[in-house]
mmCIF file of C-alpha atoms in Angstrom:
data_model
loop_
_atom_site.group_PDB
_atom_site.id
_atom_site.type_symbol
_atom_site.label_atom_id
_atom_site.label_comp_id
_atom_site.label_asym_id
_atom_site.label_seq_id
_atom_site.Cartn_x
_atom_site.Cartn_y
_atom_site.Cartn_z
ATOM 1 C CA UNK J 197 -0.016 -9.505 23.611
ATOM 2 C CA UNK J 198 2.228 -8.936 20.793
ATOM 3 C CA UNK J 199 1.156 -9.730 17.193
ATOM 4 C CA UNK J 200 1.813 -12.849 15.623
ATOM 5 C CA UNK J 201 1.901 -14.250 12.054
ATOM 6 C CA UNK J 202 0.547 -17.248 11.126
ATOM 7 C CA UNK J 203 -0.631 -18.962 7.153
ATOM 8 C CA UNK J 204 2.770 -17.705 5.665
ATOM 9 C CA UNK J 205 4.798 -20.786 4.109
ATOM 10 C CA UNK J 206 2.327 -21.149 1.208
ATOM 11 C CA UNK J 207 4.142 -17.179 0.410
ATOM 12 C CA UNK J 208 7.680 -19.130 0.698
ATOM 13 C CA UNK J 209 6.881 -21.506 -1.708
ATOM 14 C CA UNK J 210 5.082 -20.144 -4.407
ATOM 15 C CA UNK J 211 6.435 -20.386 -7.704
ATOM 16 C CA UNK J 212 7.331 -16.966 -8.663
ATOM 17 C CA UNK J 213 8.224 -16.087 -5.071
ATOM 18 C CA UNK J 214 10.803 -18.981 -5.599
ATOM 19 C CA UNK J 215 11.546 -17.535 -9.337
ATOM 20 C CA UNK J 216 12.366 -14.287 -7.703
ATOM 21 C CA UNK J 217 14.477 -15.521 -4.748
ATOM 22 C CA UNK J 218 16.403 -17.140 -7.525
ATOM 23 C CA UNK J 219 16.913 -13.905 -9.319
ATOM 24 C CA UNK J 220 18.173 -12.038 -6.200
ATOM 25 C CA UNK J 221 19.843 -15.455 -5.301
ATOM 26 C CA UNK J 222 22.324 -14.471 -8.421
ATOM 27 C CA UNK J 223 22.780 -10.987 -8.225
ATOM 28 C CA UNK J 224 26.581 -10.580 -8.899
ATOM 29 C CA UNK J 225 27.183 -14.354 -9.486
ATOM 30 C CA UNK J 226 26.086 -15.137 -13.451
ATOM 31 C CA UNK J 227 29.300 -16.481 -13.923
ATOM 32 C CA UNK J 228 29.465 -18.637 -11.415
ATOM 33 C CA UNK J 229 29.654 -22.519 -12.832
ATOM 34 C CA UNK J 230 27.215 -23.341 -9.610
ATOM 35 C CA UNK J 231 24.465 -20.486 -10.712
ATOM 36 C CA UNK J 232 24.831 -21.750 -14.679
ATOM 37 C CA UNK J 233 24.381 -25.393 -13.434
ATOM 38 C CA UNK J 234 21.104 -24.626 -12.057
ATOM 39 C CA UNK J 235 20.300 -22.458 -14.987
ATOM 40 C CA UNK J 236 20.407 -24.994 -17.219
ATOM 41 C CA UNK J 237 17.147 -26.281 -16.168
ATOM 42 C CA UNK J 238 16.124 -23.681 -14.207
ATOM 43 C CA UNK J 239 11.886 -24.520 -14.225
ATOM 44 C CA UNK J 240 12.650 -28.163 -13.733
ATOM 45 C CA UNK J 241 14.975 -26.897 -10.530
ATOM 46 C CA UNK J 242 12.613 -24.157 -9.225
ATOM 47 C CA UNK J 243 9.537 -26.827 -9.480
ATOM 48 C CA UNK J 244 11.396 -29.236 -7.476
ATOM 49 C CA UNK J 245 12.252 -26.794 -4.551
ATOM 50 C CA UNK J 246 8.632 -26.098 -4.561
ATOM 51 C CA UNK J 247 7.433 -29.642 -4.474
ATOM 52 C CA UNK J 248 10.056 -30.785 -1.189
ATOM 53 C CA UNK J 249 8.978 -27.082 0.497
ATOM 54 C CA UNK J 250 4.964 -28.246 -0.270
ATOM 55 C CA UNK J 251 5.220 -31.589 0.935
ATOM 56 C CA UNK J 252 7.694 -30.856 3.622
ATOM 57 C CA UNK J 253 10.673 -32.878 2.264
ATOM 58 C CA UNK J 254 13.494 -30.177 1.946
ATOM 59 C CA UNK J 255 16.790 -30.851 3.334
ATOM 60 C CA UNK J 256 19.493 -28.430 3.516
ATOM 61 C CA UNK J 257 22.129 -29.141 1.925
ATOM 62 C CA UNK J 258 25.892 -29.327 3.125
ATOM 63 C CA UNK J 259 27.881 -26.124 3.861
ATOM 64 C CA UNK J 260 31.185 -25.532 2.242
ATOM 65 C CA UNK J 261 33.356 -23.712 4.699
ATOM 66 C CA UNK J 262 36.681 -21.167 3.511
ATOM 67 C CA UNK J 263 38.297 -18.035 5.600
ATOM 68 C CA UNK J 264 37.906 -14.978 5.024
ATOM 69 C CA UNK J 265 40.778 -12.326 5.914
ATOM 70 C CA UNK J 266 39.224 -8.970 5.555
ATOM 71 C CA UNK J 267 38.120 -6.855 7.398
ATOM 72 C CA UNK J 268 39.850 -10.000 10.309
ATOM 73 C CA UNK J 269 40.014 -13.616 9.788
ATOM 74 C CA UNK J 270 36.471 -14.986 10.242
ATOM 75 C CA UNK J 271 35.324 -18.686 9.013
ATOM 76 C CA UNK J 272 32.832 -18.744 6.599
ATOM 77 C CA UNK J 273 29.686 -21.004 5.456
ATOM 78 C CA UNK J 274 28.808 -21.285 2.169
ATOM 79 C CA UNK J 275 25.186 -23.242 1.312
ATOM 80 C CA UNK J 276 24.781 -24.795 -2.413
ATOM 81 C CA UNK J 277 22.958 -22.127 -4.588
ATOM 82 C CA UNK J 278 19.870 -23.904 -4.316
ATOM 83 C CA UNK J 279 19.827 -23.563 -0.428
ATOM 84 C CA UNK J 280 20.760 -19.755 -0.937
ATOM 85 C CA UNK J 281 17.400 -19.265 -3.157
ATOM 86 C CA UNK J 282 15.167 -20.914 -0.394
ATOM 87 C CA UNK J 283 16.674 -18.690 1.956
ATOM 88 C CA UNK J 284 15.786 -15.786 -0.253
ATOM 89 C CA UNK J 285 11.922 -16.739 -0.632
ATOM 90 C CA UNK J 286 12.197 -17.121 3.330
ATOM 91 C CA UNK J 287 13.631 -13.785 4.252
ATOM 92 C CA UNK J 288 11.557 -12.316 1.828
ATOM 93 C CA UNK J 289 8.299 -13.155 3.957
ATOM 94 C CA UNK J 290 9.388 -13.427 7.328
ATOM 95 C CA UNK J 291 11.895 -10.172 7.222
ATOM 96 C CA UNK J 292 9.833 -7.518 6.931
ATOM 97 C CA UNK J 293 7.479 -9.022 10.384
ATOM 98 C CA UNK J 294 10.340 -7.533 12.539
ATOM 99 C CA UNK J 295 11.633 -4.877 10.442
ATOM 100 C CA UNK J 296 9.072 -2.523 11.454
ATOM 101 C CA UNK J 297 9.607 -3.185 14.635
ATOM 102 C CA UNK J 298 13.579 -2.774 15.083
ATOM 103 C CA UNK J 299 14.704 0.315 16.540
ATOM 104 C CA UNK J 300 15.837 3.298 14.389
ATOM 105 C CA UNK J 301 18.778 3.316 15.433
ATOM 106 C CA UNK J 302 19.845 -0.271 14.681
ATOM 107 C CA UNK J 303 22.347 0.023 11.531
ATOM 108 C CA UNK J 304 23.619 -3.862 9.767
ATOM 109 C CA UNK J 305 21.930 -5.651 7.527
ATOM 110 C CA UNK J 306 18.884 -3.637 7.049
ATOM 111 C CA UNK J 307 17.738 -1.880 4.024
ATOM 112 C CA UNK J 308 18.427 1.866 4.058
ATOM 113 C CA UNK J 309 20.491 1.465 6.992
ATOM 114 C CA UNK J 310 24.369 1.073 6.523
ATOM 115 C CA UNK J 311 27.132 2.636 7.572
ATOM 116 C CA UNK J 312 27.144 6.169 6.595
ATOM 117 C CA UNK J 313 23.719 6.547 7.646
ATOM 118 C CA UNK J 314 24.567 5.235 11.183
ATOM 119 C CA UNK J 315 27.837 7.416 11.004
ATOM 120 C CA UNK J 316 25.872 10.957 10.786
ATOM 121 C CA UNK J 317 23.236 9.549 13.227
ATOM 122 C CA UNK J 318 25.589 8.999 15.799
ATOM 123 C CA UNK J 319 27.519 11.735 15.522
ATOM 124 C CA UNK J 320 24.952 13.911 15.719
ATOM 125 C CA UNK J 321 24.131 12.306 19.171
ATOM 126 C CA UNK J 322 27.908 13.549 19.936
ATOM 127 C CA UNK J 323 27.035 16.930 18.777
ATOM 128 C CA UNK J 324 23.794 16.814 20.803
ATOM 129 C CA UNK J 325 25.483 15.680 24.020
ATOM 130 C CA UNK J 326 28.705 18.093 24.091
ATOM 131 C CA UNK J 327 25.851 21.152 23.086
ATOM 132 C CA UNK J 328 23.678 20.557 25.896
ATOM 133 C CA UNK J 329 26.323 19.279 28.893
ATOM 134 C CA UNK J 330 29.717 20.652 27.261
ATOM 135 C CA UNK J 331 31.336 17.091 27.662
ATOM 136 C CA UNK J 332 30.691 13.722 26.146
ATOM 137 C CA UNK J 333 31.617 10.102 26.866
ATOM 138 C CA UNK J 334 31.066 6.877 25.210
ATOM 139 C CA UNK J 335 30.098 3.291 26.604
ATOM 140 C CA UNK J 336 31.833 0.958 23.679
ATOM 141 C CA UNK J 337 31.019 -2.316 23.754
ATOM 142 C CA UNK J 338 30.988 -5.214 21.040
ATOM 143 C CA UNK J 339 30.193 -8.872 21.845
ATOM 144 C CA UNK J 340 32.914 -11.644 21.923
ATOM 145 C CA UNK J 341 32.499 -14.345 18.757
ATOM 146 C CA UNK J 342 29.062 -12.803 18.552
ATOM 147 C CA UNK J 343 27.875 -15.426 15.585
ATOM 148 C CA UNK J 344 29.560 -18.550 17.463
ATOM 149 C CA UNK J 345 27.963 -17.561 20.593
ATOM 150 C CA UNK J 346 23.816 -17.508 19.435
ATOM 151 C CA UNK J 347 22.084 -20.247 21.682
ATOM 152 C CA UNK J 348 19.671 -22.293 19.569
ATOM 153 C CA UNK J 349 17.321 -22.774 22.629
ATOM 154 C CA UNK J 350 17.189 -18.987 22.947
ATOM 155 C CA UNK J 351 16.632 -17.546 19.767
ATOM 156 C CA UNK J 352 13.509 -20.357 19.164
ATOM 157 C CA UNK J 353 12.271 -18.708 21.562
ATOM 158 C CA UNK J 354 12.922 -15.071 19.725
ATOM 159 C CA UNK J 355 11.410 -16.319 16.494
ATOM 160 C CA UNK J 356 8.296 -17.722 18.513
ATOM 161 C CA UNK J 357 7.530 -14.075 19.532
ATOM 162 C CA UNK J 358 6.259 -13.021 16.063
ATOM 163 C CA UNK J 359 6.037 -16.132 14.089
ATOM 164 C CA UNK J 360 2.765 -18.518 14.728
ATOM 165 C CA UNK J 361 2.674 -20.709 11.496
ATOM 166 C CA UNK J 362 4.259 -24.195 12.594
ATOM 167 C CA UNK J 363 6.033 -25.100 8.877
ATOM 168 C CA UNK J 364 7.763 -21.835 8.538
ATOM 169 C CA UNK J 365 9.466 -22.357 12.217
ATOM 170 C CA UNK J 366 9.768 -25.832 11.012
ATOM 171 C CA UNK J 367 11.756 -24.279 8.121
ATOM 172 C CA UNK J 368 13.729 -22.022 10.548
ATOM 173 C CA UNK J 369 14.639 -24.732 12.942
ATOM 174 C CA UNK J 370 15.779 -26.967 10.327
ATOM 175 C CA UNK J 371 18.277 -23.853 8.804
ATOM 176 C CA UNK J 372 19.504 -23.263 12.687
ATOM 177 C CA UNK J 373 19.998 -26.607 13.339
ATOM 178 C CA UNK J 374 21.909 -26.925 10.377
ATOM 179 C CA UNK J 375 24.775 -24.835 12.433
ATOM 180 C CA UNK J 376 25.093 -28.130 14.417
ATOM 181 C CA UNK J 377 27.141 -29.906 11.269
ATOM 182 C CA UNK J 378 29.895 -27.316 10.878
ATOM 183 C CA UNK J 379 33.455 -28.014 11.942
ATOM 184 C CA UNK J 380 34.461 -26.018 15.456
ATOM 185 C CA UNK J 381 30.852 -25.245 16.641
ATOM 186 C CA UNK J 382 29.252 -26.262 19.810
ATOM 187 C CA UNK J 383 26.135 -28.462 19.086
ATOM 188 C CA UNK J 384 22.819 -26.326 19.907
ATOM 189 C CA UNK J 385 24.762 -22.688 19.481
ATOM 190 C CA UNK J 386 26.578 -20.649 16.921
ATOM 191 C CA UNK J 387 25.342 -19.219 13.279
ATOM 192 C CA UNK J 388 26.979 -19.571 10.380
ATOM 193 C CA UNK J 389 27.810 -15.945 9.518
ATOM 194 C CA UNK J 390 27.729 -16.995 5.360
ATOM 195 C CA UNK J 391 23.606 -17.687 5.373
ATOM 196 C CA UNK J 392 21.577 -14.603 4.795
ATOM 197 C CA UNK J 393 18.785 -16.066 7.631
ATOM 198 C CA UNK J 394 22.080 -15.549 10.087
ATOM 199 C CA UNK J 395 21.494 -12.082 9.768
ATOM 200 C CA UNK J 396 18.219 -11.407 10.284
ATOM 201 C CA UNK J 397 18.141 -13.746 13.523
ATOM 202 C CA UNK J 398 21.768 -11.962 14.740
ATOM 203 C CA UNK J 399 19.298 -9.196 14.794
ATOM 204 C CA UNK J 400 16.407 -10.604 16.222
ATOM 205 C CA UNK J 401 18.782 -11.672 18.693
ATOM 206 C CA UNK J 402 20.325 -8.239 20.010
ATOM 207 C CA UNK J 403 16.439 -6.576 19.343
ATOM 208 C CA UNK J 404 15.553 -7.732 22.662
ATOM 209 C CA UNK J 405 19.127 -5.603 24.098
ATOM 210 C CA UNK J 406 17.977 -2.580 21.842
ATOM 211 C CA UNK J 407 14.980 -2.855 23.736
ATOM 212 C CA UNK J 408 16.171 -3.078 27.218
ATOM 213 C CA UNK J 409 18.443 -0.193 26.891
ATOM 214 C CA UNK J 410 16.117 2.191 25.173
ATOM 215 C CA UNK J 411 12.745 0.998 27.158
ATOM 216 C CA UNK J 412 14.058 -0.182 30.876
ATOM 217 C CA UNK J 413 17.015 1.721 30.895
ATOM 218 C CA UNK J 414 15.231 4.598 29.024
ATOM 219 C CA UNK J 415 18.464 5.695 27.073
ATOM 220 C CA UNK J 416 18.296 7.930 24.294
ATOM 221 C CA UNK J 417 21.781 8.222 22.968
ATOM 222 C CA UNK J 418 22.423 4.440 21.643
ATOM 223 C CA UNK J 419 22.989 2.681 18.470
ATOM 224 C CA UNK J 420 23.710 -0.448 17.322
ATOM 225 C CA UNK J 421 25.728 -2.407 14.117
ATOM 226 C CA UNK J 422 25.239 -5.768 14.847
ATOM 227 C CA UNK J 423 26.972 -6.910 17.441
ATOM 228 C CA UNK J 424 29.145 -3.498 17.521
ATOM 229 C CA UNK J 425 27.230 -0.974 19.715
ATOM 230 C CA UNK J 426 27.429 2.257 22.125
ATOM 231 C CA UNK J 427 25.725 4.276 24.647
ATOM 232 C CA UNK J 428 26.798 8.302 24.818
ATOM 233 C CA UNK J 429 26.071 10.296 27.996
ATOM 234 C CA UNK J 430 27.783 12.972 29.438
ATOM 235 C CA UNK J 431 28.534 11.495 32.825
ATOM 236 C CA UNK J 432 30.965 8.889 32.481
ATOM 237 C CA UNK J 433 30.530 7.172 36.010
ATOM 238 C CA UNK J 434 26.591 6.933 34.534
ATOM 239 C CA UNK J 435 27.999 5.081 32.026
ATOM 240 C CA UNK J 436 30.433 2.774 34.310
ATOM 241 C CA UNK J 437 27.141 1.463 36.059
ATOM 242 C CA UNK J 438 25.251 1.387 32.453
ATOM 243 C CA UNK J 439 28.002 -1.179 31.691
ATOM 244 C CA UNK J 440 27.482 -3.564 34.484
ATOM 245 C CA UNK J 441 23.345 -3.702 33.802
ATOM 246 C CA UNK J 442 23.935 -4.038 30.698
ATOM 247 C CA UNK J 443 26.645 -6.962 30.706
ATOM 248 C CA UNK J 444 24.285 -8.852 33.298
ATOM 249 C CA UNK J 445 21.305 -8.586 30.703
ATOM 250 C CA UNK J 446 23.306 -10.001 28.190
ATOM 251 C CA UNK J 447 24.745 -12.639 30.271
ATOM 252 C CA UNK J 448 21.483 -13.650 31.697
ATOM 253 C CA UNK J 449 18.739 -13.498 29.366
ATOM 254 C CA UNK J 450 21.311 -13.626 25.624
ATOM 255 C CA UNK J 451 24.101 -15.909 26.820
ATOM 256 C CA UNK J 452 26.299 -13.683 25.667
ATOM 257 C CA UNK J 453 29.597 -11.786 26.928
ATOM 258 C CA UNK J 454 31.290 -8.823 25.574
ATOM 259 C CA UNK J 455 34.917 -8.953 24.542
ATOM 260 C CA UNK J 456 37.914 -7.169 26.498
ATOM 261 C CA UNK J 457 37.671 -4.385 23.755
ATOM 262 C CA UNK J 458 34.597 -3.024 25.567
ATOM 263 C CA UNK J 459 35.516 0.313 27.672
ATOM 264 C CA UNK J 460 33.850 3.665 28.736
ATOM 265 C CA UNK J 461 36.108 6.949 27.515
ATOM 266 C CA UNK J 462 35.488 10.207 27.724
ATOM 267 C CA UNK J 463 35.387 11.833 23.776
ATOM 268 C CA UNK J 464 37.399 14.567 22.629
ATOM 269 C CA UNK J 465 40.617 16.129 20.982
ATOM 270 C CA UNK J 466 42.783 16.953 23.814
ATOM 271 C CA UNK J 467 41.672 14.733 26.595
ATOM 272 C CA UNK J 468 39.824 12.161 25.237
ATOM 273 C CA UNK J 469 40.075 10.412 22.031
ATOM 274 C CA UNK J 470 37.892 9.951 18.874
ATOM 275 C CA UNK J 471 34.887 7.020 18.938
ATOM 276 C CA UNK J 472 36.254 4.030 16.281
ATOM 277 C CA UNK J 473 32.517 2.847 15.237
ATOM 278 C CA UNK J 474 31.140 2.515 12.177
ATOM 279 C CA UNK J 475 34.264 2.955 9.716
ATOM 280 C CA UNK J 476 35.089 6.522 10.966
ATOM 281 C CA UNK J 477 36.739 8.169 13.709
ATOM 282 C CA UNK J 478 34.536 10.211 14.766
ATOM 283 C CA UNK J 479 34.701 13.207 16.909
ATOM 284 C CA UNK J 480 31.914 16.072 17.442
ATOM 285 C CA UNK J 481 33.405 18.210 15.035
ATOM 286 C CA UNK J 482 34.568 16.184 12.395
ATOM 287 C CA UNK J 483 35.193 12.574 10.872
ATOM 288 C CA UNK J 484 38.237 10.573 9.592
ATOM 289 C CA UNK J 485 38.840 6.997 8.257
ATOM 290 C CA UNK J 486 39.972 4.408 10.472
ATOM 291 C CA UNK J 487 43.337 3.128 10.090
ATOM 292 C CA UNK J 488 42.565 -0.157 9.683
ATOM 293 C CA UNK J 489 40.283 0.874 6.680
ATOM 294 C CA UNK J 490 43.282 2.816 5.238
ATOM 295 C CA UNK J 491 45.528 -0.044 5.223
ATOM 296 C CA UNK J 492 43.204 -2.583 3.922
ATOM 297 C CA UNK J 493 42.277 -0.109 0.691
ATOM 298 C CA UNK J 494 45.628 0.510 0.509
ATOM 299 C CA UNK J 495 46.485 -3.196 -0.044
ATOM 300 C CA UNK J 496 43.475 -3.950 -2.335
ATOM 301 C CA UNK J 497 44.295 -1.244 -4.519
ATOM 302 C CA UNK J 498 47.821 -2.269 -4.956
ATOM 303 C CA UNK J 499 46.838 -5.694 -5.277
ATOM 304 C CA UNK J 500 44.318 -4.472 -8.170
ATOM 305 C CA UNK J 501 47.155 -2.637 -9.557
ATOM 306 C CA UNK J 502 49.567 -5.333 -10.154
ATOM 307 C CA UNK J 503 46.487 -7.855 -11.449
ATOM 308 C CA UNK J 504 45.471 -4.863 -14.127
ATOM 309 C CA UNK J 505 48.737 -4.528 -15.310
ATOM 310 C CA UNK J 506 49.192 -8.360 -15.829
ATOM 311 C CA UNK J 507 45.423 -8.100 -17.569
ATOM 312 C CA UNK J 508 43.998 -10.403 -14.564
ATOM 313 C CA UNK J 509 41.301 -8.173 -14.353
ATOM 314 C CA UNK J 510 39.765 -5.371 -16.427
ATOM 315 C CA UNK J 511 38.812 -1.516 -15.768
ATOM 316 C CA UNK J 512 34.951 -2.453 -14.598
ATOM 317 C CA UNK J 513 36.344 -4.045 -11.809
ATOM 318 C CA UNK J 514 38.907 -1.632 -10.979
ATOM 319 C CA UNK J 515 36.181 0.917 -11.126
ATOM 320 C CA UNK J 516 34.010 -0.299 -9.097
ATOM 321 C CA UNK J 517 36.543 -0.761 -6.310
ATOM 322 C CA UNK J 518 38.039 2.639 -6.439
ATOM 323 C CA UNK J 519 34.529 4.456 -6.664
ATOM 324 C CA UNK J 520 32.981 2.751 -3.575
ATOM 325 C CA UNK J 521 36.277 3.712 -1.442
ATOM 326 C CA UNK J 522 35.803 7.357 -2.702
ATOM 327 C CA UNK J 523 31.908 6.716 -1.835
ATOM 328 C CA UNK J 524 33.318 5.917 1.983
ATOM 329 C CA UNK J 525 35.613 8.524 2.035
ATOM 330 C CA UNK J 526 33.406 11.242 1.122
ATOM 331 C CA UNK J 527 31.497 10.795 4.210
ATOM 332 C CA UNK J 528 34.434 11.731 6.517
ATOM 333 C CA UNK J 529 36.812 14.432 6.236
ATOM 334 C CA UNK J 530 39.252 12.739 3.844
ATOM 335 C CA UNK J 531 40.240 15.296 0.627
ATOM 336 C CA UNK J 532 43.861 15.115 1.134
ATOM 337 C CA UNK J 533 43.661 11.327 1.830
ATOM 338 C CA UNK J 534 41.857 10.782 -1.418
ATOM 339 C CA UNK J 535 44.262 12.668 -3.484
ATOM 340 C CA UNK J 536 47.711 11.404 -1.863
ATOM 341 C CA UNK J 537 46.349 7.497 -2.429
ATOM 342 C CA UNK J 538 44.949 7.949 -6.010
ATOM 343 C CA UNK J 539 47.650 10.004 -6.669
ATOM 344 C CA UNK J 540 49.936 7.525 -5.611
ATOM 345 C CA UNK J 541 48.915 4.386 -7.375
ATOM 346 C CA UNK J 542 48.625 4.246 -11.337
ATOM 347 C CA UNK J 543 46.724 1.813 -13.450
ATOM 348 C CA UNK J 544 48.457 0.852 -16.475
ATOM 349 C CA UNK J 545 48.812 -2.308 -18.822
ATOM 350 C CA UNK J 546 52.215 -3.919 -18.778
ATOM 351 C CA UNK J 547 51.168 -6.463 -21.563
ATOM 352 C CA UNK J 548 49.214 -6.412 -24.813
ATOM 353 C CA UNK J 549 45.343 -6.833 -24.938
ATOM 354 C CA UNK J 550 43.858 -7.235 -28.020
ATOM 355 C CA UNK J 551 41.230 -4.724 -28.822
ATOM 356 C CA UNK J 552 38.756 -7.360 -29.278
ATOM 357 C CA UNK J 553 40.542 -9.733 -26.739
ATOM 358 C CA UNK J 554 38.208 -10.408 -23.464
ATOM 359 C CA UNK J 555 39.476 -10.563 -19.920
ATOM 360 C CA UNK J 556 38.555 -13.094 -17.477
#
């Protein structure tokens, strides 16, 4: 019988549990007018989220909803700030019960795991593949409107498996049904993909698929970024009936479908093409930058440009920009790419700053 937790929500809402929720709650956002509002009296507002949490009287509050265009138009949630702390003294307790037990090779969202870890992982499963069989091919699959598509009912059920004290579910439920209020969404499915809890359950959720394909279907090669994942074998017909199991697990125990994007190829320079996961193109021998990730830096940067030189924004945030592209790009084999783009755009003031004036 697996393991269950029970006596945690006493952990959720004590005090300095709360205080540091609220800290991680404004990482990066000090200057927002939201975060100073509940600064202002920030005991008096930390003691009152702990006295509706004790006596079970916290409501959620109501979700402010905006699009976002990058990396492709998605809508997103927003919660008040107060909300977002609760959520942090919740995920703080409750996350690390199933982190432990996620697979390896499971990528989004978890701590230590992003993208260029995943990136060398899989590509050494390429390596490992074309060493051992001299070909390789790739079952690509990624879930249609993963977030939109989450059943309520199903993932209850998910949470249940590990989680045995009644008020934290209680808590849960109430931040799931929440979903039910947004514009466009189905009542009793769908996340909203702006609440940190909405990524730990869109993980919960697809554990139980990690699970089936590395325990019933016993494969080794797989990997998953959220709803983004692939299986590598070197018989592509394997693959072909991989897809159908795996489509009719989804279907009938997830309620979920995968999108028309989903394909088997074969991998490889001359006959095959490179596998688009992860950020990269990546073949056996070597790594590039998707297109789509060219384009979009390409854009920001320019856009950056034009706001420095105006004195929109100042160098910090230029910085910052430019060194976490160079961060991406030195995981792939991207020299000349690096040096024709930086090369290309220039940052330079075309108005007068005071030396003691101060950007917005």
């Amino acid at each position: 019988m697996a393991k269950t937790y029970n006596n945690l929500f006493p952990q959720i809402y004590d005090f300095e549990a709360l205080h540091a929720a609220y800290l991680r709650a404004r990482a990066g956002k000090r200057k927002s007018l939201e975060v100073q509002r509940f600064e202002l009296d920030l005991e008096g507002n930390l003691i009152a989220l702990q006295n509706e949490l004790m006596w079970d009287q916290y409501k959620i509050g109501s979700y402010y909803q905006f699009s976002v265009f990058e990396p492709k138009e998605r809508q997103v949630a927003a919660l008040p700030f107060r909300d977002r702390v609760v959520q942090h003294a919740l995920m703080a307790v409750i996350e690390p019960i199933w982190e432990r037990r996620f697979i390896s090779d499971s990528y989004a969202c978890r701590p230590g795991r992003g993208t260029h870890r995943g990136a060398d992982c899989v590509q050494a499963m390429l390596r490992k593949v074309k060493r051992e069989h001299g070909k390789v091919s790739v079952f690509k699959a990624d879930i249609s409107k993963y977030f939109r598509s989450i059943d309520h009912e199903v993932l209850r059920v998910l949470l249940r498996k590990r989680i045995a004290c009644k008020r934290t579910l209680a808590l849960m439920d109430h931040i799931i049904d929440s979903a039910n209020t947004l514009d466009g969404h189905s009542f009793g499915v769908g996340l909203p993909i702006g609440n940190l809890t909405s990524q730990l359950c869109a993980n919960v959720y697809l554990h139980e698929l990690d699970e089936f394909v590395k325990h019933a279907l016993h494969e080794r090669h797989y990997a998953r970024y959220m709803d983004d994942f692939i299986i590598i074998h070197h018989d592509k017909a394997h693959l072909q009936r991989l897809r159908v199991l795996v489509e009719e697990f989804l279907f009938r125990h997830l309620r979920l479908k995968t999108n028309r994007k989903t394909q088997v190829f074969p991998l490889g320079m001359a006959h095959g093409r490179a596998l688009d996961f992860l950020g990269y193109r990546i073949w056996t021998t070597h790594r590039r930058i998707r297109k789509s990730s060219i384009r979009r830096i390409t854009r920001t940067l320019k856009k950056l440009q034009k706001q420095f030189a105006e004195g929109l924004v100042d160098w910090p945030r230029v910085s910052q920009s430019v060194q976490s592209w160079v961060a991406h790009c030195l995981h792939a084999d991207a020299f000349g790419l690096r040096c024709k783009l930086l090369a290309a755009i220039i940052f330079k003031r075309s108005v007068f700053i005071p030396v003691d004036g101060r950007l917005a």
